[in-house]
Structures are given as C-alpha cells and as structure tokens.
Short mmCIF file of C-alpha atoms and ligand atoms in Angstrom, two decimals:
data_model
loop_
_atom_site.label_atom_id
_atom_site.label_comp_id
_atom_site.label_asym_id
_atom_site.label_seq_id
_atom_site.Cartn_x
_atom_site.Cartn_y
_atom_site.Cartn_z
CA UNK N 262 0.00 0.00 0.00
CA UNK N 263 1.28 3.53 -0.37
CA UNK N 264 3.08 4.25 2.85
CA UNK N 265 0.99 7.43 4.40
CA UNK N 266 0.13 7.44 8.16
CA UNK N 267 -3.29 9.39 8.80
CA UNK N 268 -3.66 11.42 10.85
CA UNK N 269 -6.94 11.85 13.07
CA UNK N 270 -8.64 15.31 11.54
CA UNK N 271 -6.24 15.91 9.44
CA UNK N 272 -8.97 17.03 6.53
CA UNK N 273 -10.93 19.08 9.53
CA UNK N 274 -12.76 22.41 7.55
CA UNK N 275 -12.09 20.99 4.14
CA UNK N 276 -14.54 20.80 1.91
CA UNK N 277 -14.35 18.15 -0.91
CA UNK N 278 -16.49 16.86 -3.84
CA UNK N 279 -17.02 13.18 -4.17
CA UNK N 280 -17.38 11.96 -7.80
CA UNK N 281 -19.00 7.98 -7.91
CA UNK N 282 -19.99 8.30 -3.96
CA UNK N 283 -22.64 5.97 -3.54
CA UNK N 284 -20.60 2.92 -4.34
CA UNK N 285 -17.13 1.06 -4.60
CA UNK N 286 -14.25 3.12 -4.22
CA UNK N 287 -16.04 6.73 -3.62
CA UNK N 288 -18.26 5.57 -0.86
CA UNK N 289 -15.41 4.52 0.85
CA UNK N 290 -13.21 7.74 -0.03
CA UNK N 291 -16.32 9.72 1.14
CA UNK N 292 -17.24 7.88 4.54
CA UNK N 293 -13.24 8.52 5.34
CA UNK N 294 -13.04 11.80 4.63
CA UNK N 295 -16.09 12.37 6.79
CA UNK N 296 -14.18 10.97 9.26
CA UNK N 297 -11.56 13.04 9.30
CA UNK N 298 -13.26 16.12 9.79
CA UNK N 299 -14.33 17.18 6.14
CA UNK N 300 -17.69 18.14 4.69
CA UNK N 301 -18.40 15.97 1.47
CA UNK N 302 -20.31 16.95 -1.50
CA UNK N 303 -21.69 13.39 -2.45
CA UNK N 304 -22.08 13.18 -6.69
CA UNK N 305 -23.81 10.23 -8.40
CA UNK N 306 -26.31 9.17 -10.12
CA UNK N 307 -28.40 6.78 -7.96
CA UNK N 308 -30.31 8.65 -5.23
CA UNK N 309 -30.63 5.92 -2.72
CA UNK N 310 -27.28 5.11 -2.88
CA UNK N 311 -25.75 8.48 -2.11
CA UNK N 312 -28.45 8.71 0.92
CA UNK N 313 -27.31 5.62 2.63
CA UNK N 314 -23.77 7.32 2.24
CA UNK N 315 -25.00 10.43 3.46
CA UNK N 316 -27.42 8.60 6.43
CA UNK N 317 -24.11 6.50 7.47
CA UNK N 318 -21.93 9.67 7.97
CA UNK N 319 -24.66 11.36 9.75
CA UNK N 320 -25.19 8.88 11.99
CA UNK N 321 -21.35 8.06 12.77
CA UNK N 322 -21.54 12.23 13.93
CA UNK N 323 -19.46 13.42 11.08
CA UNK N 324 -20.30 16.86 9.52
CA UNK N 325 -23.72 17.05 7.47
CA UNK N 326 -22.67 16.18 3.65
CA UNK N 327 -24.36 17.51 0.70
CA UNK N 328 -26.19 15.52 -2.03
CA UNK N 329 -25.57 16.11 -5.86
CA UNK N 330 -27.58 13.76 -7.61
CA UNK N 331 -26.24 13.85 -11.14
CA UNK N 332 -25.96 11.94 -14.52
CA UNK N 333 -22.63 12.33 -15.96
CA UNK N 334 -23.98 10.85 -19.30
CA UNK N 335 -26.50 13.22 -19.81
CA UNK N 336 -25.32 16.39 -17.87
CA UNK N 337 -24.25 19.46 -19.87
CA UNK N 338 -21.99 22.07 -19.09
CA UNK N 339 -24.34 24.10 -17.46
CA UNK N 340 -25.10 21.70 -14.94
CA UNK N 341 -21.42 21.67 -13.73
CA UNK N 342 -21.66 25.55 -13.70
CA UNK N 343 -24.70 25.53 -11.56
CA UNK N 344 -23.31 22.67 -9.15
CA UNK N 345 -20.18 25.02 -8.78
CA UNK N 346 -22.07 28.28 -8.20
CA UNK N 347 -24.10 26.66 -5.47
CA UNK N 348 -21.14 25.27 -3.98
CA UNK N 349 -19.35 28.85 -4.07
CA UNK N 350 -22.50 30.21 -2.02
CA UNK N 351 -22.91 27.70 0.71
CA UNK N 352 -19.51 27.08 1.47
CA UNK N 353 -17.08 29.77 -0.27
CA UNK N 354 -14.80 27.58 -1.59
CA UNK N 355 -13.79 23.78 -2.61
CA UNK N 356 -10.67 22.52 -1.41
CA UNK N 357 -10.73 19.31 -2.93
CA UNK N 358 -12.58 17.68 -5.66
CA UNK N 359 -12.12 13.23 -6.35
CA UNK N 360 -13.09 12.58 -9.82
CA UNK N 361 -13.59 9.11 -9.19
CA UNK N 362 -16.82 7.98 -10.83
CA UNK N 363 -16.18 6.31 -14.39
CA UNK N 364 -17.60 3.56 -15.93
CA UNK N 365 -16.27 0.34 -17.84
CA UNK N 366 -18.16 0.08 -20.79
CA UNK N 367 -17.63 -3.27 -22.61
CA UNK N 368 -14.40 -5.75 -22.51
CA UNK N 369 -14.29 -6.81 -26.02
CA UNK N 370 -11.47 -7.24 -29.31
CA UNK N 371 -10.66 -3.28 -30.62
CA UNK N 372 -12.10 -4.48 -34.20
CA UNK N 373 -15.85 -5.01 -32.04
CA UNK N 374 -16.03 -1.35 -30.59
CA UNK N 375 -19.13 -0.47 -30.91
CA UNK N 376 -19.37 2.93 -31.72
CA UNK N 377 -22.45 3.57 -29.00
CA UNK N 378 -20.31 1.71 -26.27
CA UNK N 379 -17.47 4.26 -27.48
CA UNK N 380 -19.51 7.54 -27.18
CA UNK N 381 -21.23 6.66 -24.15
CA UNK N 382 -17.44 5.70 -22.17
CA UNK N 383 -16.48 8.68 -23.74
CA UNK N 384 -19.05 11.05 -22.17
CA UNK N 385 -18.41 9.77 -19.05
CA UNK N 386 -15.04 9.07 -18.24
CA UNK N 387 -13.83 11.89 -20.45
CA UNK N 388 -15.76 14.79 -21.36
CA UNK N 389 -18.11 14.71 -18.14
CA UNK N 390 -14.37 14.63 -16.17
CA UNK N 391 -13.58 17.52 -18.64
CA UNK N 392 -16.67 19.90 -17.62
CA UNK N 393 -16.76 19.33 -14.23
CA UNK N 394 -12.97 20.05 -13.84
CA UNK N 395 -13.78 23.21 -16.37
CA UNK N 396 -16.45 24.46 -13.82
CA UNK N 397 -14.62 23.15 -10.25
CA UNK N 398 -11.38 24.84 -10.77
CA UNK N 399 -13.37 28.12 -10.12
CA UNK N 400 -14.27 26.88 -6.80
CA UNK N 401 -10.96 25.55 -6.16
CA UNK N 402 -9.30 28.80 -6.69
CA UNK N 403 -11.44 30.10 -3.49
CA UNK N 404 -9.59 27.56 -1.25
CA UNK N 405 -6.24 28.09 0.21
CA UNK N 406 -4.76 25.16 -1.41
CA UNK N 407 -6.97 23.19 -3.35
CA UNK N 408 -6.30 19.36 -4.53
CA UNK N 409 -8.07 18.18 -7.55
CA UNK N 410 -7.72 14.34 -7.90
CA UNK N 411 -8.70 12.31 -10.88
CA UNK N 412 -8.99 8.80 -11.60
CA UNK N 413 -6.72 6.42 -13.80
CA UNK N 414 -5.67 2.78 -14.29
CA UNK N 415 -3.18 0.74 -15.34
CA UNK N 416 -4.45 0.36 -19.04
CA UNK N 417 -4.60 4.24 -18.82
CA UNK N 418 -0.55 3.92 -18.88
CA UNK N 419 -0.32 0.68 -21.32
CA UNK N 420 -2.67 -0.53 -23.71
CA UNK N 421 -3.84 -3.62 -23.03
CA UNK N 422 -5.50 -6.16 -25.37
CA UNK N 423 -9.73 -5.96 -25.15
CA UNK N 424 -9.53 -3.10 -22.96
CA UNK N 425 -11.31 -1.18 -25.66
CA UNK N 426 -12.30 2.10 -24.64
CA UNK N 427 -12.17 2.12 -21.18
CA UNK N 428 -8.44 1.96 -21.44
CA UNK N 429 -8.95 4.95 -24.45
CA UNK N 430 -10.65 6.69 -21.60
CA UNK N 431 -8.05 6.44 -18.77
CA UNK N 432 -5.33 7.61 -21.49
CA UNK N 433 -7.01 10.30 -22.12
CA UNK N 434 -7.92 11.61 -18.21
CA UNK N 435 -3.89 11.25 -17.95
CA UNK N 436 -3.46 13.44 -20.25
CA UNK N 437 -5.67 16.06 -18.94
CA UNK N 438 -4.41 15.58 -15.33
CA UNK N 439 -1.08 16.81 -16.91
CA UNK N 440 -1.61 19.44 -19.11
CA UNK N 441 -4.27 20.98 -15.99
CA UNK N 442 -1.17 20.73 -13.66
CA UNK N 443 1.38 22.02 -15.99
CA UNK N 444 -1.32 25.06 -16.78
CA UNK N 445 -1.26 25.52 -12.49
CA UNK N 446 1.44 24.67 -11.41
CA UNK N 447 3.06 27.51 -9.15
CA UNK N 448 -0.37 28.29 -8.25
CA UNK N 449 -2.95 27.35 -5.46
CA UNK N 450 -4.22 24.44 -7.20
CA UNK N 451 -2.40 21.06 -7.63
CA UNK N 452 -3.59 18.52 -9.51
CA UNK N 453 -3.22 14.60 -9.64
CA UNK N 454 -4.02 11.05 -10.86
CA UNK N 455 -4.33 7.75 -8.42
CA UNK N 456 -3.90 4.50 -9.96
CA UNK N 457 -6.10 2.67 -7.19
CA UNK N 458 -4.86 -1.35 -8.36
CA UNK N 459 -6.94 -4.13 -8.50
CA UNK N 460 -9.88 -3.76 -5.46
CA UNK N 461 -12.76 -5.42 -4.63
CA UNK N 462 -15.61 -3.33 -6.29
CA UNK N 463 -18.66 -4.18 -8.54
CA UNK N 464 -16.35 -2.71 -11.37
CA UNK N 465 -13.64 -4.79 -10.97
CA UNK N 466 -16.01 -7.97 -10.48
CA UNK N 467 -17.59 -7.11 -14.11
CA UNK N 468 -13.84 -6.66 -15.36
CA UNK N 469 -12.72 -10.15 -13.66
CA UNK N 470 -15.77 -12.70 -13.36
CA UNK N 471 -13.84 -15.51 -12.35
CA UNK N 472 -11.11 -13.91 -9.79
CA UNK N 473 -11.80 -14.60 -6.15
CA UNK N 474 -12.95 -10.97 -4.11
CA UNK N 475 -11.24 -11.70 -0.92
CA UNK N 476 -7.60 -12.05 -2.46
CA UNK N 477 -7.88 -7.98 -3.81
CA UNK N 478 -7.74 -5.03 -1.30
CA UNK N 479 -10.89 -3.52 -0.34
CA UNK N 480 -11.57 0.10 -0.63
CA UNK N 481 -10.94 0.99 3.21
CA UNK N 482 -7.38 -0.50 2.72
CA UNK N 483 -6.33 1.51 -0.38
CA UNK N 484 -7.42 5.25 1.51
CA UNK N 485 -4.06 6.38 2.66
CA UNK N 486 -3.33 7.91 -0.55
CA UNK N 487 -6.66 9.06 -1.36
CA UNK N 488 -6.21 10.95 2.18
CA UNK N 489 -2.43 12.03 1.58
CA UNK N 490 -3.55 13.77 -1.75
CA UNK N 491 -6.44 15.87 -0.01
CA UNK N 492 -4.32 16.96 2.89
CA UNK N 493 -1.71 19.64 3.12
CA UNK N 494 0.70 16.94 2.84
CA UNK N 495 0.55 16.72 -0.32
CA UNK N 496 0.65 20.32 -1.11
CA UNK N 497 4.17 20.33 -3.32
CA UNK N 498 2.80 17.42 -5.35
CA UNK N 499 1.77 17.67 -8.78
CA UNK N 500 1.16 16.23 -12.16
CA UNK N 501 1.69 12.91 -10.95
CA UNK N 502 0.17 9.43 -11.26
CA UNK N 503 -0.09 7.70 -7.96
CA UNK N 504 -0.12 3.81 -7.27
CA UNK N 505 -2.70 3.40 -4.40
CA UNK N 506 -1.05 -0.49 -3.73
P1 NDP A 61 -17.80 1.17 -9.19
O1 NDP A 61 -18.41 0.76 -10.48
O2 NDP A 61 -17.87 0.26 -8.04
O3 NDP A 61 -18.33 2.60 -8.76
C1 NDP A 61 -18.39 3.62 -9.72
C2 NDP A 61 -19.21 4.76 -9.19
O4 NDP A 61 -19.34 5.72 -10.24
C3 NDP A 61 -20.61 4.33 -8.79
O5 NDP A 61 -20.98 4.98 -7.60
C4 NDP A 61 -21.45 4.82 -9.97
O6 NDP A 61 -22.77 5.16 -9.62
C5 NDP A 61 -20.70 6.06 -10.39
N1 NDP A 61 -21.04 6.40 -11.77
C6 NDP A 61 -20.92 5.61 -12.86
N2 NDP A 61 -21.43 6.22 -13.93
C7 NDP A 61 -21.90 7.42 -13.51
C8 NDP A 61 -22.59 8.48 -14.16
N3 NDP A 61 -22.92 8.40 -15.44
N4 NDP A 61 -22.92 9.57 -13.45
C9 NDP A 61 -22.63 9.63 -12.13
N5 NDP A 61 -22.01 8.65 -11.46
C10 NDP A 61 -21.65 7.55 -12.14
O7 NDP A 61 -16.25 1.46 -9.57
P2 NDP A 61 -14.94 1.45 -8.65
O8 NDP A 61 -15.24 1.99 -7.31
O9 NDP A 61 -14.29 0.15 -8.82
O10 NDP A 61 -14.03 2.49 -9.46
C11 NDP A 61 -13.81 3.82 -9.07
C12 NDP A 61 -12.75 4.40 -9.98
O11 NDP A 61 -11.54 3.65 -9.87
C13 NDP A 61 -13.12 4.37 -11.46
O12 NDP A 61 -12.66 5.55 -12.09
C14 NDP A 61 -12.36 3.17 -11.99
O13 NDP A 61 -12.08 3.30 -13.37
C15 NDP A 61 -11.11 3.23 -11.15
N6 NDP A 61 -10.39 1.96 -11.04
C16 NDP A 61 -10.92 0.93 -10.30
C17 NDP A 61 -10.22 -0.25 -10.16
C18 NDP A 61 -10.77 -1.40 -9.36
O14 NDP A 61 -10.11 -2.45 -9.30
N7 NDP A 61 -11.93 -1.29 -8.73
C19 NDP A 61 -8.89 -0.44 -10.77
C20 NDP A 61 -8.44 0.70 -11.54
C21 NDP A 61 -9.16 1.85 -11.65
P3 NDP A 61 -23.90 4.03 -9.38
O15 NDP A 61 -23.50 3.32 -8.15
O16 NDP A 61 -25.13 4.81 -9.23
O17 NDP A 61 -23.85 3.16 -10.59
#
C-alpha cells in the first residue's frame, strides 16, 4: 500500500467533492473523509445510494454532507456551472474535488467497438471529467490550497489487449491531469491522478468474473493515498500518477 500514516482530523474544515460516492471506491473515499473532519459533497447518479452514504456519515456524527444527484452521461456544461455556483454560495470555496466515478463500458477485441459503447465511455469518463474540472477549478481557486484528484488505471498507462475504450478513456484523463497541472502549477491548485490497483468493487467484479474478491484489497485499505492527496501533505505534489497499492 502507499506508505501514508493518517492522521486523526487531518482534513478538519475541508470541503471536498465526491465523484462515484454511492458505491465502490467513492463511498469509501467519502465515509473517510467524513471521518476526518471534512464536509463531502456526495455526486452520483443513484439517489438511494448516495443517501445511505449520506445517512451512514450522519449517523457516525461526522459533519452534514451535501447531495448532488447527477448523470454524468447526460449532464451538460451548465449543470457543472450551476453545481459550482451553489457550492461557491454555501460554502465559499472547494478545497478538494475526487473525480472518481467512471464507468467500464464493454471488454471486447478493438475491431468489435461499438461505436455507442465508445460515445457513451467517452461522455463519461472523459468529457463529463472535462466539464466538471472546467467548472470546479473556479471553486478551487477560493480555497487556500486546493487538490483536484482524478482517476486512472493501469491500461490508462499501457494498452492492453480488449480493454477497448475504457483503457482509451483512462489515457485520455492522464493526459488532462497533466496538461491541468502544468497550466497551475506555481499556483494554489495542484492537480493529480491515483492509480487505485486491483480492489474489490462491482467494477472490478464485471472486469474479472472468475477472480476470487477476498484475495484484492478492499476500498478501506487503499485510503491512505486518497487521504495524503487531499491533505496539506501533499501540497508540493503535482502532475503525478499515484499507485494506491
Ligand atoms: P464502481 O463501479 O464500483 O463505482 C463507480 C461509481 O461511479 C458508482 O458509484 C457509480 O454510480 C458512479 N457512476 C458511474 N457512472 C456514472 C454516471 N454516469 N454519473 C454519475 N455517477 C456515475 O467502480 P470502482 O469503485 O471500482 O471504481 C472507481 C474508480 O476507480 C473508477 O474511475 C475506476 O475506473 C477506477 N479503477 C478501479 C479499479 C478497481 O479495481 N476497482 C482499478 C483501476 C481503476 P452508481 O452506483 O449509481 O452506478
């Protein structure tokens, strides 16, 4: 695992946006961030999901989180806007946003892509990353120093055979991680990848039908470096890709 020792409140008056929240890897990156003292703005697109998330913070006594119920595949530009503005006016700033959410689209030989498959992984993992990040960074510039976080994996790095266009995808939210941090860097605002590894998620189950769950890490074990890259620790860091294991 990446070698980061938390430390109790160590996210206290941070306010961060959750991307994917109501399941696998965000629920787990929100619940811990609520436990360390930050308010999270919980985005997804099932309802129930993100309210169980929300309920289970609540009731552990960590600070009231927000609800964004959201589409990526079908939300435009102005919705990010919107989200953003209302974030400026009830809290003033964001000083962290996890782009986490993405989906997986279909495992199958490149000559197969379909091309509806290929638009709709697209949308999401790409040009819904793109807008939101458009929109957030005005937010972020209102924090002190602000973290924005996105999302990779290894076939983001290395093509891999039937990886399709969810490996496209990851290539391509690389590449904007970089050029965002080269445009920032000296600035308030750093910007980052994690590379969580194999973990024991309803995505990676789809991915890997016949691997046994209990040999991968779960979410809980893999939060050190989602934590290290929303606290000050991290602050000198940027433009990098991060191994979570
Ligand atoms: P899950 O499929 O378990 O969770 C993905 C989350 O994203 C869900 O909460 C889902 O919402 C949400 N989401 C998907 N599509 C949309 C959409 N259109 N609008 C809003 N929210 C959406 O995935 P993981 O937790 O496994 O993955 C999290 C991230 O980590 C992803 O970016 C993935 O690519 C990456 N990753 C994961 C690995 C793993 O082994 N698990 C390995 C490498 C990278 P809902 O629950 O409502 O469907």
């Amino acid at each position: 695992m990446f070698d980061y020792t938390i430390q109790n409140s160590c996210l206290k008056d941070k306010t961060i946006l959750i991307t994917g929240a109501g399941d696998g890897i965000g629920k787990q990156a929100a619940l811990t961030y609520a436990e360390l003292g930050a308010t999270v703005i919980l985005l997804g697109r099932t309802v129930e999901k993100l309210e169980n998330v929300y309920d289970e913070i609540v009731a552990a006594g960590n600070p009231e989180p927000a609800i964004v119920p959201l589409d990526m595949k079908g939300a435009t530009k102005q919705h990010y806007i919107d989200m953003t503005n209302t974030i400026i006016d009830q809290f003033g700033k964001l000083d962290g946003a996890l782009l986490n959410a993405s989906v997986l689209g279909e495992l199958t030989p490149f000559v197969n892509i379909h091309e509806q498959t290929f638009d709709d992984v697209m949308q999401i993992n790409v040009k819904a990353q793109m807008m939101m990040a458009q929109a957030l960074i005005t937010a972020l510039q209102k924090a002190n120093k602000a973290s924005l976080v996105f999302t990779t994996s290894t076939v983001g790095g290395k093509g891999r055979a039937f990886w399709a266009t969810y490996s496209m995808s990851k290539f391509a939210t690389e590449g904007m991680m970089e050029l965002i941090a080269d445009e920032f860097e000296g600035t308030n605002l750093r910007t980052n990848a994690i590379n969580p590894g194999g973990t024991r998620t309803a995505m990676r189950a789809t991915a890997y039908p016949g691997e046994n769950p209990d040999t991968l890490a779960t979410p809980k074990d893999i939060m050190p470096l989602y934590v290290y890259l929303m606290s000050d620790d991290s602050a000198a860091v940027n433009g990098q890709i991060l191994k979570a294991q």
